[in-house]
C-alpha atoms as one frame of an Amber mdcrd trajectory, in Angstrom:
protein
 -33.418 -18.932  22.131 -31.732 -18.954  18.710 -30.464 -15.874  16.932 -33.127
 -16.339  14.269 -35.809 -16.203  17.018 -34.217 -13.009  18.402 -34.336 -11.380
  14.986 -38.012 -12.257  14.862 -38.643 -10.222  18.030 -37.269  -6.947  16.544
 -40.145  -4.529  16.068 -41.250  -4.192  12.420 -41.383  -0.478  11.519 -43.788
  -0.992   8.606 -47.541  -0.652   8.625 -49.235  -4.094   8.585 -51.141  -3.405
   5.372 -49.305  -4.524   2.285 -46.370  -6.298   4.039 -45.292  -9.259   1.952
 -42.027 -10.210   3.680 -41.533 -10.741   7.399 -39.043  -8.642   9.341 -37.295
 -11.762  10.579 -36.837 -13.052   7.037 -35.294  -9.837   5.766 -33.001  -9.420
   8.830 -31.911 -13.070   8.620 -31.178 -12.689   4.902 -29.202  -9.480   5.496
 -27.099 -11.080   8.233 -26.530 -14.219   6.159 -25.354 -12.024   3.229 -22.920
 -10.131   5.487 -21.609 -13.477   6.782 -20.965 -14.331   3.120 -18.978 -11.140
   2.642 -21.580  -8.626   1.539 -20.254  -5.081   2.153 -23.188  -2.956   1.027
 -26.981  -2.946   0.737 -26.576  -3.572  -2.961 -24.498  -6.663  -2.249 -27.087
  -7.905   0.250 -29.825  -7.571  -2.408 -27.727  -9.420  -4.904 -26.997 -12.258
  -2.447 -30.807 -12.664  -1.857 -31.548 -12.545  -5.533 -29.042 -15.317  -6.259
 -30.019 -17.569  -3.268 -31.539 -20.950  -4.228 -35.213 -21.558  -3.441 -34.447
 -23.974  -0.556 -32.341 -21.397   1.271 -34.959 -18.687   0.728 -37.692 -20.972
   2.116 -35.653 -21.668   5.235 -35.015 -17.944   5.701 -38.787 -17.425   5.806
 -39.620 -16.211   2.255 -42.565 -17.611   0.256 -42.889 -17.764  -3.454 -41.130
 -14.458  -4.100 -38.202 -12.540  -2.650 -37.707  -8.834  -1.948 -35.726  -6.754
  -4.341 -32.752  -4.638  -3.212 -34.795  -1.431  -2.821 -37.284  -3.187  -0.497
 -34.468  -4.505   1.669 -32.809  -1.033   1.687 -35.956   0.757   2.776 -36.641
  -1.731   5.547 -33.156  -1.594   7.026 -33.131   2.202   6.855 -36.471   2.372
   8.688 -35.560   0.037  11.580 -35.034   1.225  15.141 -31.237   0.544  15.271
 -30.995   0.785  19.081 -33.758  -1.875  19.452 -31.888  -4.138  17.001 -28.636
  -3.600  18.932 -30.355  -4.290  22.293 -31.799  -7.540  21.062 -28.582  -8.860
  19.545 -26.353  -7.708  22.452 -28.605  -9.542  24.954 -28.205 -12.714  22.931
 -24.457 -12.227  22.579 -24.178 -11.735  26.298 -25.777 -15.107  26.970 -23.543
 -16.840  24.416 -20.198 -15.476  25.713 -18.898 -17.153  28.795 -15.293 -16.540
  29.829 -13.227 -17.944  32.674 -12.377 -15.543  35.446 -13.274 -11.911  35.426
 -15.001 -10.567  32.309 -13.253  -7.503  30.880 -15.118  -5.210  28.466 -13.444
  -2.335  26.625 -15.415   0.627  25.309 -14.331   2.828  22.452 -15.945   4.956
  19.740 -15.664   4.768  15.949 -16.792   7.168  13.266 -18.316   5.829  10.052
 -16.434   8.155   7.660 -18.528   7.374   4.598 -21.810   8.209   6.393 -21.313
  12.006   6.353 -24.552  13.974   6.038 -25.110  17.304   4.318 -23.594  19.124
   7.281 -20.407  17.035   7.014 -21.081  15.012  10.215 -20.218  11.316  10.253
 -22.198   8.805  12.304 -20.297   7.961  15.463 -20.868   4.724  17.383 -19.744
   3.695  20.858 -19.046  -0.047  21.221 -18.215  -2.459  24.072 -15.976  -5.421
  23.249 -15.172  -8.457  25.311 -11.380  -8.447  25.590 -11.026 -12.195  25.878
 -13.217 -13.148  22.873 -13.185 -10.084  20.678 -16.977 -10.132  20.513 -19.025
  -6.949  20.463 -21.459  -6.893  23.390 -23.125  -3.552  22.854 -23.304  -0.492
  20.647 -25.039   2.878  20.742 -25.230   5.846  18.366 -23.538   9.033  19.696
 -25.728  11.888  18.486 -23.948  14.956  17.229 -25.549  17.072  19.997 -23.732
  15.102  22.812 -20.655  12.955  23.271 -19.610   9.482  24.460 -19.560  10.244
  28.202 -23.289  10.072  29.014 -23.899   7.335  26.404 -21.402   5.053  28.061
 -23.622   4.985  31.112 -26.613   4.333  28.899 -24.868   1.406  27.287 -23.735
   0.003  30.659 -27.364   0.152  31.931 -28.286  -2.438  29.241 -25.998  -5.124
  30.439 -25.234  -6.807  33.826 -21.825  -5.441  34.886 -21.715  -6.936  38.338
 -18.176  -8.130  38.877 -17.121  -6.936  35.428 -14.113  -4.794  34.739 -14.729
  -1.776  32.426 -11.892  -0.178  30.515 -12.199   3.027  28.495  -9.976   5.798
  27.194  -9.189   8.930  29.183 -12.362  10.751  28.006 -14.400   8.617  30.358
 -12.212   9.177  33.419 -14.632  11.220  35.413 -16.295  10.871  38.811 -19.868
  10.371  37.567 -18.897   7.422  35.348 -16.722   5.884  38.045 -19.571   6.203
  40.597 -22.091   4.749  38.163 -19.890   1.696  37.472 -19.170   0.874  41.100
 -22.801   1.361  42.168 -23.762  -1.291  39.662 -21.235  -3.683  41.171 -18.620
  -3.322  38.462 -14.972  -2.178  38.486 -13.148   0.379  36.361  -9.639   0.650
  34.935  -9.159   4.159  33.423  -6.178   6.059  32.112  -5.621   9.593  33.439
  -4.561  12.373  31.029  -4.869  16.131  30.755  -8.711  16.093  30.926  -8.141
  15.455  34.622  -5.176  17.774  35.308  -5.373  17.816  39.113  -5.727  14.046
  39.341  -2.870  13.525  36.900  -0.631  15.960  38.772  -1.420  14.120  42.008
  -0.615  10.731  40.455   2.633  12.071  39.097   3.768  13.285  42.574   3.260
   9.905  44.250   6.432   8.239  45.556   7.000   6.046  42.545  10.746   5.939
  43.094  10.200   3.794  46.149   7.869   1.318  44.425   9.116  -1.856  42.848
   8.258  -2.662  39.255   5.299  -5.099  39.353   5.368  -6.222  35.771   7.802
  -6.007  32.810   7.045  -7.114  29.255   9.149  -7.028  26.115   7.826  -7.207
  22.520   9.016  -6.831  18.975   6.994  -5.730  16.018   6.391  -2.936  13.497
  10.101  -2.293  13.265  10.629  -1.581  16.924  11.460  -3.126  20.238   9.311
  -2.134  23.142   9.634  -2.602  26.904   6.626  -1.882  29.124   6.837  -1.661
  32.925   4.011  -1.198  35.400   4.125  -0.076  38.998   1.090  -0.297  41.317
   0.596   1.742  44.421  -2.165   1.170  47.009  -4.236   4.379  47.584  -5.513
   4.542  51.110  -7.215   7.926  50.782  -8.553   7.324  47.288  -7.096  10.657
  45.979 -10.644  12.043  45.979 -11.675   9.779  43.064 -14.686   7.475  43.747
 -13.702   3.978  44.914 -10.102   4.299  43.702  -7.890   1.656  45.312  -4.766
   1.426  43.085  -2.736   4.005  41.195  -0.717   2.714  38.241   2.321   4.040
  36.394   3.088   2.551  32.997   6.273   3.377  31.251   6.822   2.456  27.586
  10.285   2.531  26.135  10.703   1.980  22.365  13.761   1.492  20.212  13.595
   1.798  16.445  15.166  -1.424  15.135  16.636   0.423  12.058  17.716   3.818
  13.368  18.221   2.800  17.014  16.386   5.962  18.115  14.955   5.832  21.609
  11.575   7.114  22.750   9.865   6.936  26.133   6.338   7.682  27.378   4.676
   7.519  30.792   0.902   6.923  31.318  -0.955   6.947  34.600  -4.089   4.961
  35.418  -6.501   4.352  38.271  -8.663   1.402  39.186 -11.232   0.352  41.711
  -9.713  -3.130  41.968  -7.621  -3.847  45.048  -4.135  -5.411  45.095  -5.851
  -8.663  46.297  -8.237  -8.713  43.334  -5.718  -8.213  40.481  -2.034  -8.734
  40.032   0.246  -6.172  38.284   0.601  -8.612  35.372  -3.178  -8.796  34.968
  -3.575  -5.018  35.157  -0.834  -4.536  32.520  -2.502  -7.048  30.228  -5.933
  -5.455  30.597  -4.561  -1.975  29.950  -2.791  -3.142  26.811  -5.740  -5.283
  25.787  -8.002  -2.270  25.782  -6.463  -1.156  22.471  -7.116  -4.551  20.908
 -10.537  -3.179  20.090  -8.786  -1.246  17.303  -7.125  -4.305  15.818  -9.794
  -6.882  16.477 -12.919  -4.854  15.633 -12.396  -1.420  14.092  -9.560  -2.532
  11.759 -11.579  -5.601  10.712 -14.572  -3.526   9.882 -12.454  -1.003   7.936
 -10.220  -3.455   6.016 -12.293  -6.658   5.711 -15.739  -5.041   5.322 -14.463
  -1.774   3.783 -16.633   0.183   6.190 -14.955   3.573   5.881 -15.841   3.686
   2.149 -19.480   2.586   2.679 -21.850   5.234   1.330 -24.871   4.138   3.372
 -26.149   7.373   4.826 -29.938   7.398   4.968 -31.961   6.790   8.140 -30.805
   3.986  10.366 -28.789   2.404   7.527 -25.265   3.185   8.796 -25.854   1.872
  12.287 -27.810  -1.180  11.094 -25.017  -2.142   8.710 -22.433  -1.670  11.555
 -24.614  -3.969  13.767 -24.732  -6.627  11.090 -20.914  -6.475  10.716 -20.503
  -6.625  14.511 -22.774  -9.671  14.651 -20.960 -11.395  11.824 -17.635 -10.886
  13.556 -19.035 -12.202  16.798 -20.535 -15.269  15.240 -17.337 -16.142  13.349
 -15.216 -15.744  16.500 -17.682 -17.806  18.590 -17.265 -20.614  16.071 -13.499
 -20.611  15.920 -12.797 -18.306  12.958 -10.133 -16.015  14.421  -9.237 -14.822
  10.920 -12.391 -13.022   9.923 -11.466 -12.674   6.220 -10.817 -16.388   6.034
 -14.196 -17.063   7.744 -16.049 -14.882   5.276 -14.483 -16.681   2.364 -15.643
 -20.021   3.831 -19.264 -18.863   4.132 -19.295 -17.184   0.708 -18.752 -20.475
  -1.211 -22.395 -21.746  -0.769 -25.551 -19.879   0.142 -26.563 -22.575   2.653
 -23.437 -22.161   4.806 -24.392 -18.823   6.462 -27.935 -20.148   6.986 -26.568
 -23.295   8.723 -24.535 -21.085  11.006 -27.581 -18.954  11.921 -29.604 -22.119
  12.635 -26.907 -23.519  14.884 -26.683 -20.399  16.992
């Protein structure tokens, strides 16, 4: 099934009477516009207004095209979770990676979407570490937090054999149990939200454990050395399905001032020593934060998301979904530099349409 067909299955929120433009055509046009670099609903409307007749016909429009206000009302009235579910299922089928699939989950607030009470829309996303493609997203309502919604997001995808990484907020027994019961594995950092567990990890006999992995890197004006030690946990430390405890030490030296800084982080995983090497575990832990550089930063810098003033209805989440989808499509077709990919598809109206038809 192509992505255009998937967009056609999204439920149309409008009453049937008086509908002139199909939901599929409007969604396809909005996604094509975002692939061409559109950053706002106004820009989407302008892209549609300037598209040649041949492109509009292939998108599904007849003799006329919707104006910007029509597109805006439609996108704001959509069920954003239904749109996310449809696209994430398609993305899941299109992303095949060698070895174990590793998905990192992290939240991001849309700063420009603040309502009258000053609350910004907050979205929790899951990103494939290997490909940098967003595989799922859910809105975090202001009345709750990310913890229960991570389980809701995991329920929508097949995590059997998958490794889940998340920040320390999600290091709790209910989440760990949920992941392992579905056949997945977890790799979670342990901080002060789990004081007893962190204290226990800190007291383990690390002095007698050999360093399993050591990496050195340079960048941002500093030299960094990261070491990882892994210790088999026979008793599990009272944490569900825990098999390995990890100690990660980061030592940084400022290249200009030569000042030295050190930090130690503890983590826990349901993977056994036979299922993952220390080098793999170190790479997956560090790769978790690539979601900031490969997704959140791209949306902020390339799509100017933090300055977006889309606030009404489902608008903020739908726009975030369109940006996520554009990033995923570009990466799946070899455009690792998203800004460069957007420039390529902005030169001609038919180029984004050709990409949607290929997918």
